PDB file of C-alpha atoms in Angstrom:
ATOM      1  CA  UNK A1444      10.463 -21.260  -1.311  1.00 58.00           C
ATOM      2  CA  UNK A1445       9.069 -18.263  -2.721  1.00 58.00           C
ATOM      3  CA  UNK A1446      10.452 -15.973   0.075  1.00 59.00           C
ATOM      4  CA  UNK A1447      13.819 -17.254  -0.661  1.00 60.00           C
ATOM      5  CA  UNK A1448      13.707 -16.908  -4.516  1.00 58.00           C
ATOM      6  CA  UNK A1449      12.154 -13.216  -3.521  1.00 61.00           C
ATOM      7  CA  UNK A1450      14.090 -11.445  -0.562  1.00 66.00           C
ATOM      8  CA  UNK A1451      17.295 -11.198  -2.798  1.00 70.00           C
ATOM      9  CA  UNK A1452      15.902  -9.368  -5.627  1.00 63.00           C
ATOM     10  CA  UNK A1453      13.969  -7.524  -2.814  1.00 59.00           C
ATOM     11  CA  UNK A1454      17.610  -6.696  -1.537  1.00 63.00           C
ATOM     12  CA  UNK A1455      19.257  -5.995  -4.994  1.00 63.00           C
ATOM     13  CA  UNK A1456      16.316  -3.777  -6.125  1.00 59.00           C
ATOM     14  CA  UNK A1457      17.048  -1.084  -3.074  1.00 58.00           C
ATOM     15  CA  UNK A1458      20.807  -1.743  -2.998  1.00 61.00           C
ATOM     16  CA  UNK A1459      20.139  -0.237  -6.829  1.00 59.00           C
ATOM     17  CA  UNK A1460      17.951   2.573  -5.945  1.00 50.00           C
ATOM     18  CA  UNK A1461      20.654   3.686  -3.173  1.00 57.00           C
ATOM     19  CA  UNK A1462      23.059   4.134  -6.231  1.00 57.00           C
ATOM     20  CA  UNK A1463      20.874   6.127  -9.166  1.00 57.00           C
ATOM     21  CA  UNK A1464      19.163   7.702  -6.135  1.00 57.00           C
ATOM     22  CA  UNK A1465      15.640   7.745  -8.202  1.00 76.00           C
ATOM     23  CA  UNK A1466      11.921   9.245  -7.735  1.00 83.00           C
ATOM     24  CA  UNK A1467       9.177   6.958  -7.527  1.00 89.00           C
ATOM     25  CA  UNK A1468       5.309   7.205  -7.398  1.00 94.00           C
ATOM     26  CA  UNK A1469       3.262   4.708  -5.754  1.00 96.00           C
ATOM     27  CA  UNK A1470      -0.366   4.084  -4.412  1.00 98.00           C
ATOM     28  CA  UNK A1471      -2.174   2.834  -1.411  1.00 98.00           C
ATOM     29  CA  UNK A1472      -5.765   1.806  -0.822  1.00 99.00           C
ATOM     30  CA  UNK A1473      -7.365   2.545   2.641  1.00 98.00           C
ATOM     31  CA  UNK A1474     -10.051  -0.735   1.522  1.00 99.00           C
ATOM     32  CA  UNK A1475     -12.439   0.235   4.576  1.00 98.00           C
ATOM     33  CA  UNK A1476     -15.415  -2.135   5.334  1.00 97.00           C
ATOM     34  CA  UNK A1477     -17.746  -2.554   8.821  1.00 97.00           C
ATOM     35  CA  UNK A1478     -14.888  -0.822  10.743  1.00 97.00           C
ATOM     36  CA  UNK A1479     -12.122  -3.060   9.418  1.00 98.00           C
ATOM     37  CA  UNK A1480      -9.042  -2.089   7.027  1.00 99.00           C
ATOM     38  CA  UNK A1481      -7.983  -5.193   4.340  1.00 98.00           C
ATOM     39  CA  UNK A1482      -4.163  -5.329   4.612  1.00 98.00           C
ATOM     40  CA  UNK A1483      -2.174  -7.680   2.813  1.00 97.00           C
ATOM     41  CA  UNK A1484       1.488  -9.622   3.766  1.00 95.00           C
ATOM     42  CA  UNK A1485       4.311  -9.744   0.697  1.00 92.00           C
ATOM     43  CA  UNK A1486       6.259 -12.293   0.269  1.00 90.00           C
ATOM     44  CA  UNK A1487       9.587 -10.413   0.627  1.00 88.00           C
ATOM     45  CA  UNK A1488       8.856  -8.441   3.335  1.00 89.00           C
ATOM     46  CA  UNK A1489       7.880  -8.576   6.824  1.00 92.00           C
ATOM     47  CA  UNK A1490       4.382  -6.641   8.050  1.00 95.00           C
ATOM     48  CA  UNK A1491       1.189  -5.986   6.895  1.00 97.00           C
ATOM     49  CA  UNK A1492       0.404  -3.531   4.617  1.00 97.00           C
ATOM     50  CA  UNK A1493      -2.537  -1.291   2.621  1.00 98.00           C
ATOM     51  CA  UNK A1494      -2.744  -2.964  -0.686  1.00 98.00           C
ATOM     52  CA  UNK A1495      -0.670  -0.568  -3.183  1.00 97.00           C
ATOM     53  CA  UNK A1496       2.573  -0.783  -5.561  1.00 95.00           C
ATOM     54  CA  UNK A1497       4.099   1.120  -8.155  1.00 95.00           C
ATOM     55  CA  UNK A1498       2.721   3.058 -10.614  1.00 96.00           C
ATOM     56  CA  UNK A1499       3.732   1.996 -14.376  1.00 95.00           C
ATOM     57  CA  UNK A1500       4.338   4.468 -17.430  1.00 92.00           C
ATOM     58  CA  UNK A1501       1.766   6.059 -18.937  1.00 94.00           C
ATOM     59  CA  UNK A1502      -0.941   4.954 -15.774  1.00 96.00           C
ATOM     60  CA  UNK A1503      -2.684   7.426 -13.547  1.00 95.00           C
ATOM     61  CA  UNK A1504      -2.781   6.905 -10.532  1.00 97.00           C
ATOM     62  CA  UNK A1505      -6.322   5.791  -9.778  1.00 97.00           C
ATOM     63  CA  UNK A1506      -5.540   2.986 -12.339  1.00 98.00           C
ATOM     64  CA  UNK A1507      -2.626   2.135 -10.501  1.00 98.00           C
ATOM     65  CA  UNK A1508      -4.828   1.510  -7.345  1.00 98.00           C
ATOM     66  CA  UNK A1509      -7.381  -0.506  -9.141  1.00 98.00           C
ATOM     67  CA  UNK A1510      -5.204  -2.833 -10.858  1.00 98.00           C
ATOM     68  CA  UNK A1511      -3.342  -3.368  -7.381  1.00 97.00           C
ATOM     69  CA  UNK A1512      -5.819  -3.752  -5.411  1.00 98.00           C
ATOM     70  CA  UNK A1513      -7.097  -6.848  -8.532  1.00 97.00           C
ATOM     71  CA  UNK A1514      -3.238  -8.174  -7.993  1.00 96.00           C
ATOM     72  CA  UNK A1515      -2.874  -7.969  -4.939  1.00 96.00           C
ATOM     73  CA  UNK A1516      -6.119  -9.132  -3.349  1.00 97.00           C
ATOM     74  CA  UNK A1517      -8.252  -9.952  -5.987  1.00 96.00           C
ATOM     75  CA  UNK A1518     -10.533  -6.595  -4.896  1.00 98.00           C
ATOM     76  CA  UNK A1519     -12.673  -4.953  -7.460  1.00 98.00           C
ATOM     77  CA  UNK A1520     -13.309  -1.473  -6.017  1.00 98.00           C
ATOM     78  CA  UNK A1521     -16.181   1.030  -6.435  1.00 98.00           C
ATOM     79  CA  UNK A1522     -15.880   4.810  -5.956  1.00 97.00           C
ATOM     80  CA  UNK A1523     -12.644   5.856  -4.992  1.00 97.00           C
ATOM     81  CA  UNK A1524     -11.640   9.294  -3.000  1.00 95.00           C
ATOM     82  CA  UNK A1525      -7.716  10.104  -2.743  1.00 96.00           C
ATOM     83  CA  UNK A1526      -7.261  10.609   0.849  1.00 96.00           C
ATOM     84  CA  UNK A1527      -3.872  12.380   0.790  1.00 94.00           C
ATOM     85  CA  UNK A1528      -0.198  12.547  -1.027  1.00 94.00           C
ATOM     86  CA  UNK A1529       2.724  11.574   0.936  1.00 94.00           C
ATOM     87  CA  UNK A1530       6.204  11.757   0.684  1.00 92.00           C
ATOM     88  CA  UNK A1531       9.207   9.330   2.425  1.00 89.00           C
ATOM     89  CA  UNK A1532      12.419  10.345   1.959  1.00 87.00           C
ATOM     90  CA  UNK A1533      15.074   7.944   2.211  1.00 79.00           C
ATOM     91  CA  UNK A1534      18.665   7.639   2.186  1.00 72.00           C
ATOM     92  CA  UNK A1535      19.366   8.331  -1.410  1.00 75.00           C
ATOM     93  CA  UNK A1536      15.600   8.081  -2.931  1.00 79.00           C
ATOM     94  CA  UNK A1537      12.185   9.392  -2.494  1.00 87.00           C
ATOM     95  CA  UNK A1538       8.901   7.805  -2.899  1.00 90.00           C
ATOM     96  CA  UNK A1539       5.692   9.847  -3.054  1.00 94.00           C
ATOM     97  CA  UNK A1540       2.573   7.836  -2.436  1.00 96.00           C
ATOM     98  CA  UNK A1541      -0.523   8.948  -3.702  1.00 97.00           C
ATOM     99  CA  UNK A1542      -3.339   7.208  -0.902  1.00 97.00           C
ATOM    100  CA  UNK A1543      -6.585   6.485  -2.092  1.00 98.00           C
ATOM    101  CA  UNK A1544      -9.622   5.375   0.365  1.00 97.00           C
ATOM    102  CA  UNK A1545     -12.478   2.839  -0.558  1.00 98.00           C
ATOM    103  CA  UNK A1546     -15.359   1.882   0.887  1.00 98.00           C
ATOM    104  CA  UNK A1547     -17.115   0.093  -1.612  1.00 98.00           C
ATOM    105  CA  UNK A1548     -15.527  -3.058  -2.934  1.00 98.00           C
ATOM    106  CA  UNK A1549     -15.466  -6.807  -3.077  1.00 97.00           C
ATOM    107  CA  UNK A1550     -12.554  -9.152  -2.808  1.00 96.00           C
ATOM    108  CA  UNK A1551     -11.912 -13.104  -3.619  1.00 93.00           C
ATOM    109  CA  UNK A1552      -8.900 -12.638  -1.393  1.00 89.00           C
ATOM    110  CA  UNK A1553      -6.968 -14.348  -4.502  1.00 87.00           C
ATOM    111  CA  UNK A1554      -3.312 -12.420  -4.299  1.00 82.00           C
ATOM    112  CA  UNK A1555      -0.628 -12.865  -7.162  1.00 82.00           C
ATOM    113  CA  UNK A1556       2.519 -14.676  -5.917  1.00 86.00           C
ATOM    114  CA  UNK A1557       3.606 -11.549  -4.447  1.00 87.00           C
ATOM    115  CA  UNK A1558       1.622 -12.042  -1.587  1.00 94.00           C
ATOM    116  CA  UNK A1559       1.546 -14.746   1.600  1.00 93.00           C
ATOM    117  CA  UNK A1560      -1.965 -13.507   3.362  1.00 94.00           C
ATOM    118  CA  UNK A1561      -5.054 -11.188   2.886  1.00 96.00           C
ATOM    119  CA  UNK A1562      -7.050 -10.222   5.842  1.00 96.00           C
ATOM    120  CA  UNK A1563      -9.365  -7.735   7.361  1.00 98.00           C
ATOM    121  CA  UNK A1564      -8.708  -6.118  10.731  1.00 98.00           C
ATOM    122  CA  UNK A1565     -10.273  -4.099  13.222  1.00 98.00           C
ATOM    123  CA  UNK A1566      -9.433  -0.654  12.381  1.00 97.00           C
ATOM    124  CA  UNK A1567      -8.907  -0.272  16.616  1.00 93.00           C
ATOM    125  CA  UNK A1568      -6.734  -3.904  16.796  1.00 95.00           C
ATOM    126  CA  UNK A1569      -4.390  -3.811  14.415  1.00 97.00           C
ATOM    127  CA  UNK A1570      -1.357  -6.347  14.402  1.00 97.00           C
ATOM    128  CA  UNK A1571       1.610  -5.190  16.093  1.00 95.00           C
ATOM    129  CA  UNK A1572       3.700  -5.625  12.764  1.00 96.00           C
ATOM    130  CA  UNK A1573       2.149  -3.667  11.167  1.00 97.00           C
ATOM    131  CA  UNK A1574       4.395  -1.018   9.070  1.00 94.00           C
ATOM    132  CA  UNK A1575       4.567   2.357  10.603  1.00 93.00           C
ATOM    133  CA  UNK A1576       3.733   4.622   7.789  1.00 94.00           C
ATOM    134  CA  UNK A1577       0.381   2.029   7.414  1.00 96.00           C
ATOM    135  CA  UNK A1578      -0.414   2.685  10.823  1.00 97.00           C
ATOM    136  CA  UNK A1579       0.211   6.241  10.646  1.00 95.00           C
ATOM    137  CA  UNK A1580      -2.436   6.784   7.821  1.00 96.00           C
ATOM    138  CA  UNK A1581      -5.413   4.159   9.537  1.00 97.00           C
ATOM    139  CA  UNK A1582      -4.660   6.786  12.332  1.00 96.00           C
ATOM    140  CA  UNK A1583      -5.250   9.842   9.980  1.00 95.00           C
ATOM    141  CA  UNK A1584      -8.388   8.014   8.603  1.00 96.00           C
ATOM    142  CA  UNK A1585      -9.569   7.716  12.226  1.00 97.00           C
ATOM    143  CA  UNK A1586      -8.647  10.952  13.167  1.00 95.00           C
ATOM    144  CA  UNK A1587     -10.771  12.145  10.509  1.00 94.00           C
ATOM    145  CA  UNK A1588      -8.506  13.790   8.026  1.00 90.00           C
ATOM    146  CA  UNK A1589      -9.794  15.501   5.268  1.00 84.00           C
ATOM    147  CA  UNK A1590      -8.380  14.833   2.059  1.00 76.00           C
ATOM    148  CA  UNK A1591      -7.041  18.985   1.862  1.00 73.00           C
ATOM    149  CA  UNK A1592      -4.858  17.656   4.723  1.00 76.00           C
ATOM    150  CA  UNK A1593      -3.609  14.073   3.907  1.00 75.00           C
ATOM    151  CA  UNK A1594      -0.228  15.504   2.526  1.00 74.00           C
ATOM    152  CA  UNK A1595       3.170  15.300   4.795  1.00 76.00           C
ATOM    153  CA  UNK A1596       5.598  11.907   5.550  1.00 75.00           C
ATOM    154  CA  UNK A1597       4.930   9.104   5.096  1.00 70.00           C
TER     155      UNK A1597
END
């Protein structure tokens, strides 16, 4: 029910951005634990993803991370590193998403409505659906990428 009530404002809400063609700034959490990444399925979307979101007025960006990762998963996270600033450029709109990593945090696994499942996987098995740019930055984090070099596409 909730995926039907959700995919069309999902829908609308891009078909929008295509036409005022604006900037956004978002977060993602690289929530790292005993060699396994906490990714998290929407609602409105298919994949899994890092938890993460928009940022609102007036919030930095760590605060953006925090209170997603409390929406999204219930997490409550300890010390916090960014891990790199990345940019997607799509047709008509770009997003830059500031990527934090945490290692210290604890989570109920209690997601707002937003959100279908919470789960930790094996940073070396993830699910094939996962989305790409996801994948692409658990690859960076076990490549070993330094924070001076997190920056590129998303």
């Amino acid at each position: 029910m909730k995926r039907l009530f959700l995919k069309p404002i999902h829908f609308t809400y891009f078909r929008v951005r295509r036409v005022f063609k604006p900037i956004s700034i978002g977060v993602r959490v690289l929530l790292i634990q005993d060699n396994k990444v906490l990714m998290v399925k929407h609602s409105y979307q298919d994949g899994w993803f890092l938890v993460g979101g928009g940022a609102k007025q007036r919030e930095n960006l760590a605060d953006a991370a925090r209170r997603e990762a409390m929406e999204e998963a219930g997490a409550t996270l300890g010390e916090m590193k960014l891990f790199g600033i990345y940019t997607k450029i799509a047709y008509r709109h770009t997003d830059h998403i500031a990527v934090f990593l945490c290692k210290d945090f604890t989570y109920t696994g209690n997601g707002d409505w937003e959100i279908d499942a919470i789960e930790l996987f094996s940073l070396d098995t993830l699910p094939e659906n996962t989305a790409p740019g996801i994948r692409r930055r658990i690859e960076d984090y076990l490549a070993g990428v330094k924070p001076e070099e997190g920056f590129g596409e998303w």
